[in-house]
Amino acid sequence: KNEVEQSPQNLTAQEGEFITINCSYSVGISALHWLQQHPGGGIVSLFMLSSGKKKHGRLIATINIQEKHSSLHITASHPRDSAVYICAVRWYSGGGADGLTFGKGTHLIIQP
Amino acid sequence: GAGVSQSPRYKVTKRGQDVALRCDPISGHVSLYWYRQALGQGPEFLTYFNYEAQQDKSGLPNDRFSAERPEGSISTLTIQRTEQRDSAMYRCASSLAMVRQANYGYTFGSGTRLTVV
């Protein structure tokens, strides 16, 4: 079973600050996803990574396969970025099956 | 359809009753995942399918939970003899490709809020 740890669990920052959310996992993976869940409950898939770095607008996601670690960065943060950010990993569980494990999420609040 | 559709949106049921939750993925999507999320908690994986084949059901809490996807499209998650601890948001997600082809992301449904009273 893959263990997924996110940090911090809660983060409150001021508008404009650079935000970093971290995700570590224990077993080799085929892909890592960063998800955003808004207070109303809807989930949006932000990034899927298997190596390197991806950027979309003010969001940047990086992954280090050797260190089993990924980070999600938000530049010039804005109150509308307030949400729960969830890391999820797909991994080989053996016997031809894949597993999917979610982190507990990071609750981000950006204050104006 | 344009997105992943789940029904019903809300379900209130009495303890001991069976419930069936439906997920209609995006047409052509190969992989379909079920997961649930209790209030204030992160998502918990339940099971997933590639086409009609159930690949991994290790996340199903117990044998009251079952899922099927008989024609490789619509999937039904069934909970028998519901208990209050089954109350949660049940979501599904679909993906264009099989899970080892790590180039495609998920599209999530809006979920079914199940309340067992």
Short mmCIF file of C-alpha atoms in Angstrom, two decimals:
data_model
loop_
_atom_site.label_atom_id
_atom_site.label_comp_id
_atom_site.label_asym_id
_atom_site.label_seq_id
_atom_site.Cartn_x
_atom_site.Cartn_y
_atom_site.Cartn_z
CA LYS A 1 0.00 0.00 0.00
CA ASN A 2 1.23 3.47 -0.83
CA GLU A 3 1.33 5.98 2.00
CA VAL A 4 0.75 9.57 0.92
CA GLU A 5 1.64 12.40 3.23
CA GLN A 6 0.79 16.03 2.57
CA SER A 7 2.10 19.06 4.34
CA PRO A 8 1.05 21.38 5.69
CA GLN A 9 -2.44 20.22 6.65
CA ASN A 10 -3.62 23.80 7.03
CA LEU A 11 -2.14 26.97 5.59
CA THR A 12 -3.31 30.55 5.92
CA ALA A 13 -1.49 33.21 3.93
CA GLN A 14 -1.91 36.76 2.72
CA GLU A 15 -2.89 37.64 -0.81
CA GLY A 16 0.15 37.76 -3.05
CA GLU A 17 2.25 35.29 -1.12
CA PHE A 18 4.04 32.39 -2.80
CA ILE A 19 2.47 29.12 -1.65
CA THR A 20 4.07 25.67 -1.52
CA ILE A 21 2.24 22.46 -0.71
CA ASN A 22 4.19 19.23 -0.42
CA CYS A 23 3.35 15.59 -1.08
CA SER A 24 5.48 12.55 -0.28
CA TYR A 25 4.70 8.94 -1.07
CA SER A 26 6.26 5.64 -0.13
CA VAL A 27 6.06 3.37 -3.19
CA GLY A 28 7.04 3.86 -6.82
CA ILE A 29 4.23 5.38 -8.84
CA SER A 30 3.01 5.61 -12.41
CA ALA A 31 1.50 9.07 -12.00
CA LEU A 32 0.77 11.74 -9.42
CA HIS A 33 -2.24 14.03 -9.52
CA TRP A 34 -2.89 17.36 -7.87
CA LEU A 35 -6.56 18.03 -7.29
CA GLN A 36 -8.41 21.11 -6.06
CA GLN A 37 -11.58 20.80 -4.03
CA HIS A 38 -13.67 23.92 -3.51
CA PRO A 39 -15.80 24.58 -0.44
CA GLY A 40 -18.89 23.49 -2.39
CA GLY A 41 -17.31 20.05 -2.82
CA GLY A 42 -16.50 20.02 -6.53
CA ILE A 43 -13.15 18.50 -7.47
CA VAL A 44 -11.01 19.77 -10.31
CA SER A 45 -7.98 17.94 -11.64
CA LEU A 46 -5.11 20.46 -11.80
CA PHE A 47 -2.13 18.43 -12.92
CA MET A 48 -1.02 14.93 -13.69
CA LEU A 49 2.70 14.31 -13.46
CA SER A 50 4.97 11.38 -14.07
CA SER A 51 8.20 13.40 -14.20
CA GLY A 52 9.57 16.92 -14.23
CA LYS A 53 7.47 20.01 -13.97
CA LYS A 54 4.23 21.42 -15.31
CA LYS A 55 2.91 24.97 -15.26
CA HIS A 56 -0.57 26.31 -15.79
CA GLY A 57 -1.14 29.97 -15.14
CA ARG A 58 -0.05 30.74 -11.60
CA LEU A 59 0.17 27.08 -10.67
CA ILE A 60 3.35 25.03 -10.92
CA ALA A 61 3.72 21.35 -10.05
CA THR A 62 7.01 19.51 -9.75
CA ILE A 63 7.88 15.93 -9.02
CA ASN A 64 11.12 14.22 -8.00
CA ILE A 65 10.75 10.52 -8.70
CA GLN A 66 13.94 9.53 -6.89
CA GLU A 67 12.92 11.34 -3.72
CA LYS A 68 9.24 10.32 -4.05
CA HIS A 69 8.16 13.88 -3.55
CA SER A 70 6.03 16.42 -5.35
CA SER A 71 5.28 20.07 -4.72
CA LEU A 72 2.46 22.34 -5.83
CA HIS A 73 3.30 26.04 -5.96
CA ILE A 74 0.94 28.98 -6.32
CA THR A 75 2.46 32.29 -7.31
CA ALA A 76 0.80 35.63 -6.53
CA SER A 77 -1.87 33.87 -4.47
CA HIS A 78 -5.42 35.21 -4.48
CA PRO A 79 -8.41 34.63 -2.19
CA ARG A 80 -10.08 32.61 -4.94
CA ASP A 81 -7.24 30.07 -4.58
CA SER A 82 -8.70 29.15 -1.18
CA ALA A 83 -9.57 25.47 -1.38
CA VAL A 84 -8.41 22.04 -0.30
CA TYR A 85 -5.55 20.75 -2.42
CA ILE A 86 -5.26 16.98 -2.64
CA CYS A 87 -2.39 14.85 -3.86
CA ALA A 88 -3.27 11.43 -5.32
CA VAL A 89 -0.90 8.77 -6.59
CA ARG A 90 -1.38 5.83 -8.93
CA TRP A 91 0.90 2.91 -8.23
CA TYR A 92 1.53 -0.66 -9.18
CA SER A 93 -0.10 -2.90 -6.58
CA GLY A 94 0.87 -6.16 -8.23
CA GLY A 95 -1.10 -8.88 -10.00
CA GLY A 96 -1.84 -6.57 -12.91
CA ALA A 97 -3.78 -4.13 -10.77
CA ASP A 98 -3.07 -0.53 -9.92
CA GLY A 99 -3.84 1.27 -6.71
CA LEU A 100 -4.92 4.81 -6.11
CA THR A 101 -4.17 6.54 -2.84
CA PHE A 102 -5.21 10.03 -1.85
CA GLY A 103 -3.52 12.34 0.61
CA LYS A 104 -5.65 13.92 3.32
CA GLY A 105 -5.46 17.29 1.65
CA THR A 106 -4.09 20.74 2.50
CA HIS A 107 -6.65 23.33 3.48
CA LEU A 108 -5.47 26.66 2.04
CA ILE A 109 -6.94 30.00 2.99
CA ILE A 110 -5.74 33.16 1.26
CA GLN A 111 -6.74 36.31 3.10
CA PRO A 112 -7.16 39.59 1.24
CA GLY B 1 -22.07 13.20 -22.34
CA ALA B 2 -20.08 16.33 -21.69
CA GLY B 3 -19.01 15.29 -18.21
CA VAL B 4 -19.22 12.52 -15.68
CA SER B 5 -22.79 12.23 -14.47
CA GLN B 6 -23.79 10.72 -11.16
CA SER B 7 -27.25 9.99 -9.85
CA PRO B 8 -28.95 10.58 -7.61
CA ARG B 9 -27.31 13.78 -6.34
CA TYR B 10 -28.71 13.17 -2.88
CA LYS B 11 -29.94 9.98 -1.29
CA VAL B 12 -31.40 9.60 2.18
CA THR B 13 -32.10 6.05 3.20
CA LYS B 14 -33.03 4.17 6.30
CA ARG B 15 -30.52 1.93 7.96
CA GLY B 16 -30.76 -1.59 6.58
CA GLN B 17 -31.97 -0.59 3.14
CA ASP B 18 -30.00 -1.27 -0.03
CA VAL B 19 -28.91 1.62 -2.26
CA ALA B 20 -27.58 1.76 -5.80
CA LEU B 21 -25.50 4.69 -6.97
CA ARG B 22 -24.97 5.31 -10.63
CA CYS B 23 -22.05 6.74 -12.55
CA ASP B 24 -22.21 7.59 -16.23
CA PRO B 25 -18.67 8.36 -17.41
CA ILE B 26 -17.61 10.39 -20.38
CA SER B 27 -18.26 8.41 -23.53
CA GLY B 28 -15.19 6.45 -24.53
CA HIS B 29 -13.44 6.70 -21.20
CA VAL B 30 -11.79 3.42 -20.40
CA SER B 31 -11.04 3.68 -16.69
CA LEU B 32 -13.65 4.39 -14.04
CA TYR B 33 -12.93 4.92 -10.35
CA TRP B 34 -15.22 4.96 -7.36
CA TYR B 35 -14.21 6.69 -4.17
CA ARG B 36 -15.93 8.18 -1.18
CA GLN B 37 -15.30 11.15 1.04
CA ALA B 38 -16.60 11.58 4.54
CA LEU B 39 -17.25 15.11 5.75
CA GLY B 40 -13.99 16.87 6.48
CA GLN B 41 -11.89 13.96 5.29
CA GLY B 42 -9.81 13.27 2.19
CA PRO B 43 -11.09 10.94 -0.50
CA GLU B 44 -10.88 7.18 0.04
CA PHE B 45 -10.40 4.87 -2.93
CA LEU B 46 -13.00 2.12 -3.28
CA THR B 47 -12.55 0.32 -6.61
CA TYR B 48 -11.86 0.83 -10.28
CA PHE B 49 -12.58 -0.66 -13.67
CA ASN B 50 -10.81 -0.85 -16.99
CA TYR B 51 -13.61 -1.38 -19.51
CA GLU B 52 -15.96 -3.86 -17.82
CA ALA B 53 -13.24 -5.56 -15.77
CA GLN B 54 -12.97 -4.70 -12.11
CA GLN B 55 -9.23 -4.35 -11.61
CA ASP B 56 -8.97 -3.61 -7.93
CA LYS B 57 -11.60 -3.78 -5.24
CA SER B 58 -9.30 -3.70 -2.28
CA GLY B 59 -10.75 -0.39 -1.14
CA LEU B 60 -14.28 -1.68 -0.68
CA PRO B 61 -14.87 -1.57 3.09
CA ASN B 62 -16.65 -4.92 3.38
CA ASP B 63 -18.80 -7.37 1.45
CA ARG B 64 -21.87 -5.14 1.67
CA PHE B 65 -20.26 -3.01 -1.02
CA SER B 66 -20.11 -4.13 -4.63
CA ALA B 67 -19.69 -2.48 -7.99
CA GLU B 68 -20.24 -3.44 -11.57
CA ARG B 69 -19.73 -2.01 -15.01
CA PRO B 70 -21.25 -4.71 -17.21
CA GLU B 71 -20.89 -3.04 -20.60
CA GLY B 72 -17.80 -1.01 -19.90
CA SER B 73 -19.70 2.25 -19.65
CA ILE B 74 -22.19 3.00 -16.86
CA SER B 75 -21.21 1.72 -13.44
CA THR B 76 -23.31 1.00 -10.38
CA LEU B 77 -22.05 0.97 -6.82
CA THR B 78 -24.38 -1.01 -4.57
CA ILE B 79 -24.42 -0.89 -0.80
CA GLN B 80 -26.50 -3.55 0.89
CA ARG B 81 -27.96 -3.29 4.37
CA THR B 82 -26.76 0.28 4.76
CA GLU B 83 -25.35 1.48 8.06
CA GLN B 84 -24.96 5.00 9.39
CA ARG B 85 -21.19 4.82 8.94
CA ASP B 86 -21.79 4.46 5.19
CA SER B 87 -22.91 8.11 5.06
CA ALA B 88 -20.52 10.02 2.81
CA MET B 89 -20.15 11.66 -0.57
CA TYR B 90 -19.64 8.93 -3.17
CA ARG B 91 -17.86 10.14 -6.28
CA CYS B 92 -16.71 8.56 -9.47
CA ALA B 93 -14.09 9.66 -11.93
CA SER B 94 -13.27 8.47 -15.40
CA SER B 95 -10.17 8.58 -17.53
CA LEU B 96 -9.64 8.17 -21.24
CA ALA B 97 -6.81 5.70 -20.92
CA MET B 98 -5.94 2.68 -18.83
CA VAL B 99 -4.13 3.54 -15.68
CA ARG B 100 -0.65 2.58 -16.82
CA GLN B 101 -0.83 5.04 -19.69
CA ALA B 102 -0.05 7.95 -17.46
CA ASN B 103 -0.80 10.68 -19.97
CA TYR B 104 -4.46 11.23 -19.25
CA GLY B 105 -6.09 12.80 -16.25
CA TYR B 106 -9.36 12.24 -14.53
CA THR B 107 -12.71 13.89 -14.91
CA PHE B 108 -14.71 13.83 -11.71
CA GLY B 109 -18.44 13.58 -11.22
CA SER B 110 -20.35 15.81 -8.81
CA GLY B 111 -20.99 12.92 -6.49
CA THR B 112 -23.92 11.38 -4.64
CA ARG B 113 -24.41 12.53 -1.07
CA LEU B 114 -25.60 9.47 0.83
CA THR B 115 -27.15 9.88 4.24
CA VAL B 116 -28.17 6.82 6.20
CA VAL B 117 -30.59 7.56 9.02
#
